[in-house]
Amino acid sequence: MKVTVFTSNQPRHLSLINRLAELSETTYAILECTTVFPGYVQDFFKKSETFKEYFSNVISAEEKYFGSSTFTAKNVRSLAIKLGDLNLLKPKHIAPALESDIYVVFGSSFIKGWLIDFLTENHAVNIHMGLSPYYRGSSCNFWAIFDGKPEYVGSTIHFLSRGLDSGPIIYHAVPKLDNENPFEFTMRSVVVAQETLTEKIVNSELFNSAPIPQSKDLEIRYSKNYEFTDEIAAEFLSRKMDNTKLKSLLSIAKRPELLNPVFR
């Protein structure tokens, strides 16, 4: 089996590549690269003292579950490109990666043109970090916590579509809160998403259930990148949200209606 994944270059993305490599003959990875030190280096997120403090927590949580940046497995063929270049690629640039059995998208930029046509026709699966259709867009699990709705932290595994996070849902994956702070809780939702996806590929269960179209009427927030500002990050940090507060919110929350949910 051959797998192609469109993803990024943070430890959590490399983790997915290596998980897929364990179950495939060859894994093709197209990585859209950004700094691995957000907040410290001017890049997708700006360099600032507030972002430095915020992302130091993100990096710490990511290292807890995924370790630091590392090399990919021997059977991975990778192509590193700059964030923003994906839709400039032509078929000849990634020709071998267009002959796989399974296509996975996780943390890529918005895919357009011939590539989205190809991926939708070949039933590509997207890992959306957020419970769609309730939370769509960027940084959804952050916004769920920010909104005081930790019951909406999780991931949606759905078929890729031409709209953002709008394809038919295959299942939802949701972390159970243990002794984690908000950064760890949202990061562990990535672990649950990756574990369940690879398990369903191995067990040939991924495409067994009928996907369900998403209802825009259920949408709570459609977040945009520009909305995550210094001011928002500073406000979130000032709340000093901890495990006790998360538990308290979850204890009184009503779980949203989910599709084929996996809790772990």
PDB file of C-alpha atoms in Angstrom:
ATOM      1  CA  MET A   1       0.000   0.000   0.000  1.00  0.00           C
ATOM      2  CA  LYS A   2       1.141   3.528  -0.787  1.00  0.00           C
ATOM      3  CA  VAL A   3      -0.013   6.617   1.088  1.00  0.00           C
ATOM      4  CA  THR A   4       0.298  10.296   0.252  1.00  0.00           C
ATOM      5  CA  VAL A   5      -0.039  12.942   2.942  1.00  0.00           C
ATOM      6  CA  PHE A   6      -0.213  16.703   2.563  1.00  0.00           C
ATOM      7  CA  THR A   7       0.853  18.223   5.851  1.00  0.00           C
ATOM      8  CA  SER A   8       3.309  20.543   7.595  1.00  0.00           C
ATOM      9  CA  ASN A   9       6.645  20.233   9.403  1.00  0.00           C
ATOM     10  CA  GLN A  10       5.884  20.518  13.117  1.00  0.00           C
ATOM     11  CA  PRO A  11       6.512  17.452  15.331  1.00  0.00           C
ATOM     12  CA  ARG A  12       2.811  16.529  15.292  1.00  0.00           C
ATOM     13  CA  HIS A  13       2.830  16.496  11.496  1.00  0.00           C
ATOM     14  CA  LEU A  14       6.013  14.431  11.338  1.00  0.00           C
ATOM     15  CA  SER A  15       4.367  12.023  13.770  1.00  0.00           C
ATOM     16  CA  LEU A  16       1.505  11.406  11.357  1.00  0.00           C
ATOM     17  CA  ILE A  17       3.937  10.840   8.498  1.00  0.00           C
ATOM     18  CA  ASN A  18       5.805   8.225  10.522  1.00  0.00           C
ATOM     19  CA  ARG A  19       2.584   6.559  11.677  1.00  0.00           C
ATOM     20  CA  LEU A  20       1.473   6.224   8.061  1.00  0.00           C
ATOM     21  CA  ALA A  21       4.918   4.962   7.105  1.00  0.00           C
ATOM     22  CA  GLU A  22       4.509   2.074   9.567  1.00  0.00           C
ATOM     23  CA  LEU A  23       1.554   0.718   7.631  1.00  0.00           C
ATOM     24  CA  SER A  24       2.616   1.472   4.066  1.00  0.00           C
ATOM     25  CA  GLU A  25       5.212   0.341   1.597  1.00  0.00           C
ATOM     26  CA  THR A  26       5.936   3.956   0.689  1.00  0.00           C
ATOM     27  CA  THR A  27       4.624   7.182   2.153  1.00  0.00           C
ATOM     28  CA  TYR A  28       4.852  10.347   0.084  1.00  0.00           C
ATOM     29  CA  ALA A  29       4.872  13.487   2.211  1.00  0.00           C
ATOM     30  CA  ILE A  30       4.398  16.986   0.850  1.00  0.00           C
ATOM     31  CA  LEU A  31       5.362  19.322   3.676  1.00  0.00           C
ATOM     32  CA  GLU A  32       4.472  22.998   3.757  1.00  0.00           C
ATOM     33  CA  CYS A  33       7.172  24.410   5.973  1.00  0.00           C
ATOM     34  CA  THR A  34       7.030  27.126   8.595  1.00  0.00           C
ATOM     35  CA  THR A  35       9.264  27.914  11.552  1.00  0.00           C
ATOM     36  CA  VAL A  36       9.292  25.337  14.332  1.00  0.00           C
ATOM     37  CA  PHE A  37       9.618  28.223  16.795  1.00  0.00           C
ATOM     38  CA  PRO A  38       6.389  30.232  16.333  1.00  0.00           C
ATOM     39  CA  GLY A  39       6.322  33.430  18.323  1.00  0.00           C
ATOM     40  CA  TYR A  40      10.107  33.454  18.447  1.00  0.00           C
ATOM     41  CA  VAL A  41      10.550  33.886  14.689  1.00  0.00           C
ATOM     42  CA  GLN A  42       8.518  36.064  12.325  1.00  0.00           C
ATOM     43  CA  ASP A  43       6.578  33.695  10.074  1.00  0.00           C
ATOM     44  CA  PHE A  44       2.974  32.494   9.780  1.00  0.00           C
ATOM     45  CA  PHE A  45       2.522  33.863  13.291  1.00  0.00           C
ATOM     46  CA  LYS A  46       4.273  37.120  14.066  1.00  0.00           C
ATOM     47  CA  LYS A  47       7.165  37.464  16.459  1.00  0.00           C
ATOM     48  CA  SER A  48       6.051  39.008  19.746  1.00  0.00           C
ATOM     49  CA  GLU A  49       6.508  38.557  23.474  1.00  0.00           C
ATOM     50  CA  THR A  50       2.876  37.516  23.877  1.00  0.00           C
ATOM     51  CA  PHE A  51       3.046  34.934  21.118  1.00  0.00           C
ATOM     52  CA  LYS A  52       6.380  33.737  22.468  1.00  0.00           C
ATOM     53  CA  GLU A  53       4.746  33.042  25.836  1.00  0.00           C
ATOM     54  CA  TYR A  54       1.679  31.461  24.252  1.00  0.00           C
ATOM     55  CA  PHE A  55       3.586  29.227  21.851  1.00  0.00           C
ATOM     56  CA  SER A  56       6.096  28.161  24.490  1.00  0.00           C
ATOM     57  CA  ASN A  57       3.108  26.385  26.066  1.00  0.00           C
ATOM     58  CA  VAL A  58       2.126  24.907  22.706  1.00  0.00           C
ATOM     59  CA  ILE A  59       5.671  23.680  22.053  1.00  0.00           C
ATOM     60  CA  SER A  60       5.876  22.158  25.539  1.00  0.00           C
ATOM     61  CA  ALA A  61       2.585  20.289  25.045  1.00  0.00           C
ATOM     62  CA  GLU A  62       3.638  19.133  21.598  1.00  0.00           C
ATOM     63  CA  GLU A  63       6.951  17.804  22.894  1.00  0.00           C
ATOM     64  CA  LYS A  64       5.106  15.914  25.630  1.00  0.00           C
ATOM     65  CA  TYR A  65       3.131  13.879  23.093  1.00  0.00           C
ATOM     66  CA  PHE A  66       5.227  13.994  19.925  1.00  0.00           C
ATOM     67  CA  GLY A  67       8.783  14.760  20.992  1.00  0.00           C
ATOM     68  CA  SER A  68      10.931  17.285  19.161  1.00  0.00           C
ATOM     69  CA  SER A  69      11.411  17.684  15.426  1.00  0.00           C
ATOM     70  CA  THR A  70      12.958  14.551  14.000  1.00  0.00           C
ATOM     71  CA  PHE A  71      13.707  12.680  10.798  1.00  0.00           C
ATOM     72  CA  THR A  72      11.071  10.690   8.984  1.00  0.00           C
ATOM     73  CA  ALA A  73      11.137   6.933   8.437  1.00  0.00           C
ATOM     74  CA  LYS A  74      13.262   5.339   5.724  1.00  0.00           C
ATOM     75  CA  ASN A  75      10.290   4.538   3.507  1.00  0.00           C
ATOM     76  CA  VAL A  76       9.136   8.167   3.372  1.00  0.00           C
ATOM     77  CA  ARG A  77       9.716  10.211   0.249  1.00  0.00           C
ATOM     78  CA  SER A  78       9.274  13.845   1.128  1.00  0.00           C
ATOM     79  CA  LEU A  79       9.037  17.119  -0.713  1.00  0.00           C
ATOM     80  CA  ALA A  80       9.456  20.269   1.391  1.00  0.00           C
ATOM     81  CA  ILE A  81       7.912  23.465   0.060  1.00  0.00           C
ATOM     82  CA  LYS A  82       7.295  26.897   1.495  1.00  0.00           C
ATOM     83  CA  LEU A  83       3.867  27.594   2.947  1.00  0.00           C
ATOM     84  CA  GLY A  84       1.889  29.222   0.161  1.00  0.00           C
ATOM     85  CA  ASP A  85       3.524  27.272  -2.673  1.00  0.00           C
ATOM     86  CA  LEU A  86       1.193  24.271  -2.622  1.00  0.00           C
ATOM     87  CA  ASN A  87      -1.268  25.578  -5.192  1.00  0.00           C
ATOM     88  CA  LEU A  88       1.582  26.523  -7.532  1.00  0.00           C
ATOM     89  CA  LEU A  89       2.677  22.912  -7.886  1.00  0.00           C
ATOM     90  CA  LYS A  90       1.971  21.076 -11.116  1.00  0.00           C
ATOM     91  CA  PRO A  91       1.327  17.339 -11.456  1.00  0.00           C
ATOM     92  CA  LYS A  92       4.879  16.773 -12.722  1.00  0.00           C
ATOM     93  CA  HIS A  93       6.304  18.069  -9.436  1.00  0.00           C
ATOM     94  CA  ILE A  94       4.655  15.341  -7.353  1.00  0.00           C
ATOM     95  CA  ALA A  95       3.902  12.699  -9.987  1.00  0.00           C
ATOM     96  CA  PRO A  96       4.815   9.594  -7.907  1.00  0.00           C
ATOM     97  CA  ALA A  97       2.633  10.861  -5.042  1.00  0.00           C
ATOM     98  CA  LEU A  98      -0.391  10.859  -7.331  1.00  0.00           C
ATOM     99  CA  GLU A  99      -0.411   7.065  -7.610  1.00  0.00           C
ATOM    100  CA  SER A 100      -1.202   6.154  -4.002  1.00  0.00           C
ATOM    101  CA  ASP A 101      -3.973   4.078  -2.487  1.00  0.00           C
ATOM    102  CA  ILE A 102      -4.848   6.528   0.278  1.00  0.00           C
ATOM    103  CA  TYR A 103      -4.582  10.323   0.447  1.00  0.00           C
ATOM    104  CA  VAL A 104      -4.540  12.180   3.758  1.00  0.00           C
ATOM    105  CA  VAL A 105      -4.543  15.922   4.432  1.00  0.00           C
ATOM    106  CA  PHE A 106      -3.534  17.293   7.816  1.00  0.00           C
ATOM    107  CA  GLY A 107      -2.579  20.889   8.527  1.00  0.00           C
ATOM    108  CA  SER A 108      -2.072  21.956   4.930  1.00  0.00           C
ATOM    109  CA  SER A 109      -3.067  25.300   3.499  1.00  0.00           C
ATOM    110  CA  PHE A 110      -6.320  25.670   1.583  1.00  0.00           C
ATOM    111  CA  ILE A 111      -6.029  23.438  -1.495  1.00  0.00           C
ATOM    112  CA  LYS A 112      -7.298  24.727  -4.828  1.00  0.00           C
ATOM    113  CA  GLY A 113      -7.158  24.110  -8.575  1.00  0.00           C
ATOM    114  CA  TRP A 114      -6.224  20.836 -10.190  1.00  0.00           C
ATOM    115  CA  LEU A 115      -5.006  19.381  -6.876  1.00  0.00           C
ATOM    116  CA  ILE A 116      -8.319  19.717  -5.043  1.00  0.00           C
ATOM    117  CA  ASP A 117     -10.045  18.182  -8.074  1.00  0.00           C
ATOM    118  CA  PHE A 118      -7.644  15.239  -7.989  1.00  0.00           C
ATOM    119  CA  LEU A 119      -7.903  14.711  -4.230  1.00  0.00           C
ATOM    120  CA  THR A 120     -11.681  14.872  -4.075  1.00  0.00           C
ATOM    121  CA  GLU A 121     -11.958  12.453  -6.985  1.00  0.00           C
ATOM    122  CA  ASN A 122      -9.652  10.061  -5.121  1.00  0.00           C
ATOM    123  CA  HIS A 123     -11.566  10.279  -1.825  1.00  0.00           C
ATOM    124  CA  ALA A 124      -8.869  12.075   0.152  1.00  0.00           C
ATOM    125  CA  VAL A 125      -9.457  12.233   3.893  1.00  0.00           C
ATOM    126  CA  ASN A 126      -8.871  15.396   5.911  1.00  0.00           C
ATOM    127  CA  ILE A 127      -8.039  15.563   9.608  1.00  0.00           C
ATOM    128  CA  HIS A 128      -9.698  18.720  10.867  1.00  0.00           C
ATOM    129  CA  MET A 129      -8.609  19.684  14.349  1.00  0.00           C
ATOM    130  CA  GLY A 130     -11.945  20.791  15.695  1.00  0.00           C
ATOM    131  CA  LEU A 131     -15.419  19.325  15.913  1.00  0.00           C
ATOM    132  CA  SER A 132     -17.040  20.298  12.643  1.00  0.00           C
ATOM    133  CA  PRO A 133     -19.610  21.560  11.743  1.00  0.00           C
ATOM    134  CA  TYR A 134     -19.622  23.322  15.111  1.00  0.00           C
ATOM    135  CA  TYR A 135     -16.126  24.783  14.865  1.00  0.00           C
ATOM    136  CA  ARG A 136     -14.645  25.368  11.428  1.00  0.00           C
ATOM    137  CA  GLY A 137     -11.666  27.329  10.168  1.00  0.00           C
ATOM    138  CA  SER A 138      -8.329  27.749  11.949  1.00  0.00           C
ATOM    139  CA  SER A 139      -7.235  27.013  15.541  1.00  0.00           C
ATOM    140  CA  CYS A 140     -10.657  25.551  16.290  1.00  0.00           C
ATOM    141  CA  ASN A 141      -9.735  23.743  19.487  1.00  0.00           C
ATOM    142  CA  PHE A 142      -8.169  26.927  20.843  1.00  0.00           C
ATOM    143  CA  TRP A 143     -11.368  28.821  20.131  1.00  0.00           C
ATOM    144  CA  ALA A 144     -13.492  26.122  21.753  1.00  0.00           C
ATOM    145  CA  ILE A 145     -11.485  26.525  24.972  1.00  0.00           C
ATOM    146  CA  PHE A 146     -11.507  30.315  24.601  1.00  0.00           C
ATOM    147  CA  ASP A 147     -15.299  30.239  24.265  1.00  0.00           C
ATOM    148  CA  GLY A 148     -15.583  28.180  27.447  1.00  0.00           C
ATOM    149  CA  LYS A 149     -16.722  25.104  25.516  1.00  0.00           C
ATOM    150  CA  PRO A 150     -14.086  22.370  26.074  1.00  0.00           C
ATOM    151  CA  GLU A 151     -16.713  19.774  25.144  1.00  0.00           C
ATOM    152  CA  TYR A 152     -16.114  20.899  21.561  1.00  0.00           C
ATOM    153  CA  VAL A 153     -12.411  19.971  21.625  1.00  0.00           C
ATOM    154  CA  GLY A 154     -11.624  17.107  19.295  1.00  0.00           C
ATOM    155  CA  SER A 155     -11.141  16.312  15.634  1.00  0.00           C
ATOM    156  CA  THR A 156     -13.258  15.576  12.605  1.00  0.00           C
ATOM    157  CA  ILE A 157     -12.151  13.029  10.054  1.00  0.00           C
ATOM    158  CA  HIS A 158     -14.003  13.811   6.864  1.00  0.00           C
ATOM    159  CA  PHE A 159     -13.723  13.569   3.118  1.00  0.00           C
ATOM    160  CA  LEU A 160     -11.926  16.493   1.569  1.00  0.00           C
ATOM    161  CA  SER A 161     -14.106  18.915  -0.348  1.00  0.00           C
ATOM    162  CA  ARG A 162     -13.685  22.155  -2.221  1.00  0.00           C
ATOM    163  CA  GLY A 163     -14.986  24.084   0.791  1.00  0.00           C
ATOM    164  CA  LEU A 164     -12.999  24.571   3.986  1.00  0.00           C
ATOM    165  CA  ASP A 165     -13.664  21.780   6.517  1.00  0.00           C
ATOM    166  CA  SER A 166     -17.014  21.136   4.855  1.00  0.00           C
ATOM    167  CA  GLY A 167     -16.796  17.609   3.427  1.00  0.00           C
ATOM    168  CA  PRO A 168     -18.969  14.704   4.585  1.00  0.00           C
ATOM    169  CA  ILE A 169     -17.994  13.455   8.035  1.00  0.00           C
ATOM    170  CA  ILE A 170     -16.660   9.928   8.533  1.00  0.00           C
ATOM    171  CA  TYR A 171     -16.283  10.124  12.326  1.00  0.00           C
ATOM    172  CA  HIS A 172     -15.351  12.353  15.247  1.00  0.00           C
ATOM    173  CA  ALA A 173     -12.420  11.659  17.590  1.00  0.00           C
ATOM    174  CA  VAL A 174     -12.553  13.164  21.079  1.00  0.00           C
ATOM    175  CA  PRO A 175     -10.006  13.158  23.918  1.00  0.00           C
ATOM    176  CA  LYS A 176     -11.090  12.324  27.440  1.00  0.00           C
ATOM    177  CA  LEU A 177      -9.741  14.874  29.900  1.00  0.00           C
ATOM    178  CA  ASP A 178      -7.111  13.455  32.227  1.00  0.00           C
ATOM    179  CA  ASN A 179      -4.769  15.604  34.285  1.00  0.00           C
ATOM    180  CA  GLU A 180      -4.002  18.023  31.460  1.00  0.00           C
ATOM    181  CA  ASN A 181      -3.885  21.773  31.074  1.00  0.00           C
ATOM    182  CA  PRO A 182      -5.656  23.313  28.045  1.00  0.00           C
ATOM    183  CA  PHE A 183      -2.566  23.184  25.843  1.00  0.00           C
ATOM    184  CA  GLU A 184      -2.014  19.504  26.613  1.00  0.00           C
ATOM    185  CA  PHE A 185      -5.708  18.684  26.276  1.00  0.00           C
ATOM    186  CA  THR A 186      -5.987  20.184  22.803  1.00  0.00           C
ATOM    187  CA  MET A 187      -2.659  18.643  21.756  1.00  0.00           C
ATOM    188  CA  ARG A 188      -3.752  15.201  22.911  1.00  0.00           C
ATOM    189  CA  SER A 189      -6.755  15.553  20.636  1.00  0.00           C
ATOM    190  CA  VAL A 190      -4.202  15.367  17.807  1.00  0.00           C
ATOM    191  CA  VAL A 191      -2.902  12.093  19.232  1.00  0.00           C
ATOM    192  CA  VAL A 192      -6.411  10.648  19.332  1.00  0.00           C
ATOM    193  CA  ALA A 193      -7.051  11.746  15.748  1.00  0.00           C
ATOM    194  CA  GLN A 194      -3.862  10.143  14.456  1.00  0.00           C
ATOM    195  CA  GLU A 195      -4.229   6.939  16.465  1.00  0.00           C
ATOM    196  CA  THR A 196      -7.809   6.340  15.394  1.00  0.00           C
ATOM    197  CA  LEU A 197      -7.169   7.191  11.743  1.00  0.00           C
ATOM    198  CA  THR A 198      -4.247   4.792  11.394  1.00  0.00           C
ATOM    199  CA  GLU A 199      -6.139   2.082  13.264  1.00  0.00           C
ATOM    200  CA  LYS A 200      -9.108   2.423  10.929  1.00  0.00           C
ATOM    201  CA  ILE A 201      -6.814   2.223   7.903  1.00  0.00           C
ATOM    202  CA  VAL A 202      -5.183  -0.959   9.221  1.00  0.00           C
ATOM    203  CA  ASN A 203      -8.558  -2.520  10.084  1.00  0.00           C
ATOM    204  CA  SER A 204     -10.074  -1.448   6.741  1.00  0.00           C
ATOM    205  CA  GLU A 205     -12.800   0.403   8.662  1.00  0.00           C
ATOM    206  CA  LEU A 206     -12.134   3.920   7.426  1.00  0.00           C
ATOM    207  CA  PHE A 207     -14.423   3.762   4.430  1.00  0.00           C
ATOM    208  CA  ASN A 208     -16.980   1.284   5.795  1.00  0.00           C
ATOM    209  CA  SER A 209     -19.508   3.726   7.218  1.00  0.00           C
ATOM    210  CA  ALA A 210     -21.599   6.097   5.148  1.00  0.00           C
ATOM    211  CA  PRO A 211     -20.317   9.673   5.558  1.00  0.00           C
ATOM    212  CA  ILE A 212     -22.790  12.304   6.714  1.00  0.00           C
ATOM    213  CA  PRO A 213     -23.041  15.759   5.081  1.00  0.00           C
ATOM    214  CA  GLN A 214     -22.321  18.693   7.351  1.00  0.00           C
ATOM    215  CA  SER A 215     -25.021  21.139   8.387  1.00  0.00           C
ATOM    216  CA  LYS A 216     -24.000  24.784   8.377  1.00  0.00           C
ATOM    217  CA  ASP A 217     -26.922  25.498  10.696  1.00  0.00           C
ATOM    218  CA  LEU A 218     -24.949  23.916  13.560  1.00  0.00           C
ATOM    219  CA  GLU A 219     -21.960  26.206  13.177  1.00  0.00           C
ATOM    220  CA  ILE A 220     -20.845  28.040  16.327  1.00  0.00           C
ATOM    221  CA  ARG A 221     -17.707  29.729  15.055  1.00  0.00           C
ATOM    222  CA  TYR A 222     -15.909  29.984  11.739  1.00  0.00           C
ATOM    223  CA  SER A 223     -12.479  31.256  12.785  1.00  0.00           C
ATOM    224  CA  LYS A 224     -10.000  33.042  10.545  1.00  0.00           C
ATOM    225  CA  ASN A 225      -6.224  33.222  10.973  1.00  0.00           C
ATOM    226  CA  TYR A 226      -6.230  36.993  11.412  1.00  0.00           C
ATOM    227  CA  GLU A 227      -8.575  36.731  14.413  1.00  0.00           C
ATOM    228  CA  PHE A 228      -5.863  35.099  16.533  1.00  0.00           C
ATOM    229  CA  THR A 229      -4.062  38.231  17.701  1.00  0.00           C
ATOM    230  CA  ASP A 230      -1.700  39.272  20.476  1.00  0.00           C
ATOM    231  CA  GLU A 231      -4.694  40.633  22.345  1.00  0.00           C
ATOM    232  CA  ILE A 232      -6.620  37.360  22.101  1.00  0.00           C
ATOM    233  CA  ALA A 233      -3.577  35.303  23.144  1.00  0.00           C
ATOM    234  CA  ALA A 234      -2.918  37.678  26.063  1.00  0.00           C
ATOM    235  CA  GLU A 235      -6.511  37.455  27.226  1.00  0.00           C
ATOM    236  CA  PHE A 236      -6.403  33.664  27.085  1.00  0.00           C
ATOM    237  CA  LEU A 237      -3.162  33.538  29.078  1.00  0.00           C
ATOM    238  CA  SER A 238      -4.541  35.959  31.665  1.00  0.00           C
ATOM    239  CA  ARG A 239      -7.406  33.595  32.459  1.00  0.00           C
ATOM    240  CA  LYS A 240      -4.901  31.014  33.761  1.00  0.00           C
ATOM    241  CA  MET A 241      -7.132  28.175  32.673  1.00  0.00           C
ATOM    242  CA  ASP A 242      -6.041  24.947  34.339  1.00  0.00           C
ATOM    243  CA  ASN A 243      -7.149  21.340  34.642  1.00  0.00           C
ATOM    244  CA  THR A 244      -9.557  22.123  37.500  1.00  0.00           C
ATOM    245  CA  LYS A 245     -11.388  24.751  35.459  1.00  0.00           C
ATOM    246  CA  LEU A 246     -11.538  22.446  32.452  1.00  0.00           C
ATOM    247  CA  LYS A 247     -13.025  19.670  34.569  1.00  0.00           C
ATOM    248  CA  SER A 248     -15.577  22.052  36.017  1.00  0.00           C
ATOM    249  CA  LEU A 249     -16.699  23.233  32.575  1.00  0.00           C
ATOM    250  CA  LEU A 250     -16.890  19.682  31.235  1.00  0.00           C
ATOM    251  CA  SER A 251     -18.887  18.487  34.234  1.00  0.00           C
ATOM    252  CA  ILE A 252     -21.775  20.823  33.399  1.00  0.00           C
ATOM    253  CA  ALA A 253     -21.485  20.720  29.623  1.00  0.00           C
ATOM    254  CA  LYS A 254     -23.829  18.902  27.294  1.00  0.00           C
ATOM    255  CA  ARG A 255     -21.927  16.952  24.674  1.00  0.00           C
ATOM    256  CA  PRO A 256     -22.642  17.985  21.090  1.00  0.00           C
ATOM    257  CA  GLU A 257     -24.182  15.461  18.751  1.00  0.00           C
ATOM    258  CA  LEU A 258     -21.320  13.578  17.108  1.00  0.00           C
ATOM    259  CA  LEU A 259     -20.992  11.065  14.304  1.00  0.00           C
ATOM    260  CA  ASN A 260     -19.492   7.639  15.059  1.00  0.00           C
ATOM    261  CA  PRO A 261     -17.535   9.227  17.921  1.00  0.00           C
ATOM    262  CA  VAL A 262     -14.395   7.657  19.315  1.00  0.00           C
ATOM    263  CA  PHE A 263     -13.518   8.795  22.841  1.00  0.00           C
ATOM    264  CA  ARG A 264     -10.039   8.109  24.102  1.00  0.00           C
TER     265      ARG A 264
END
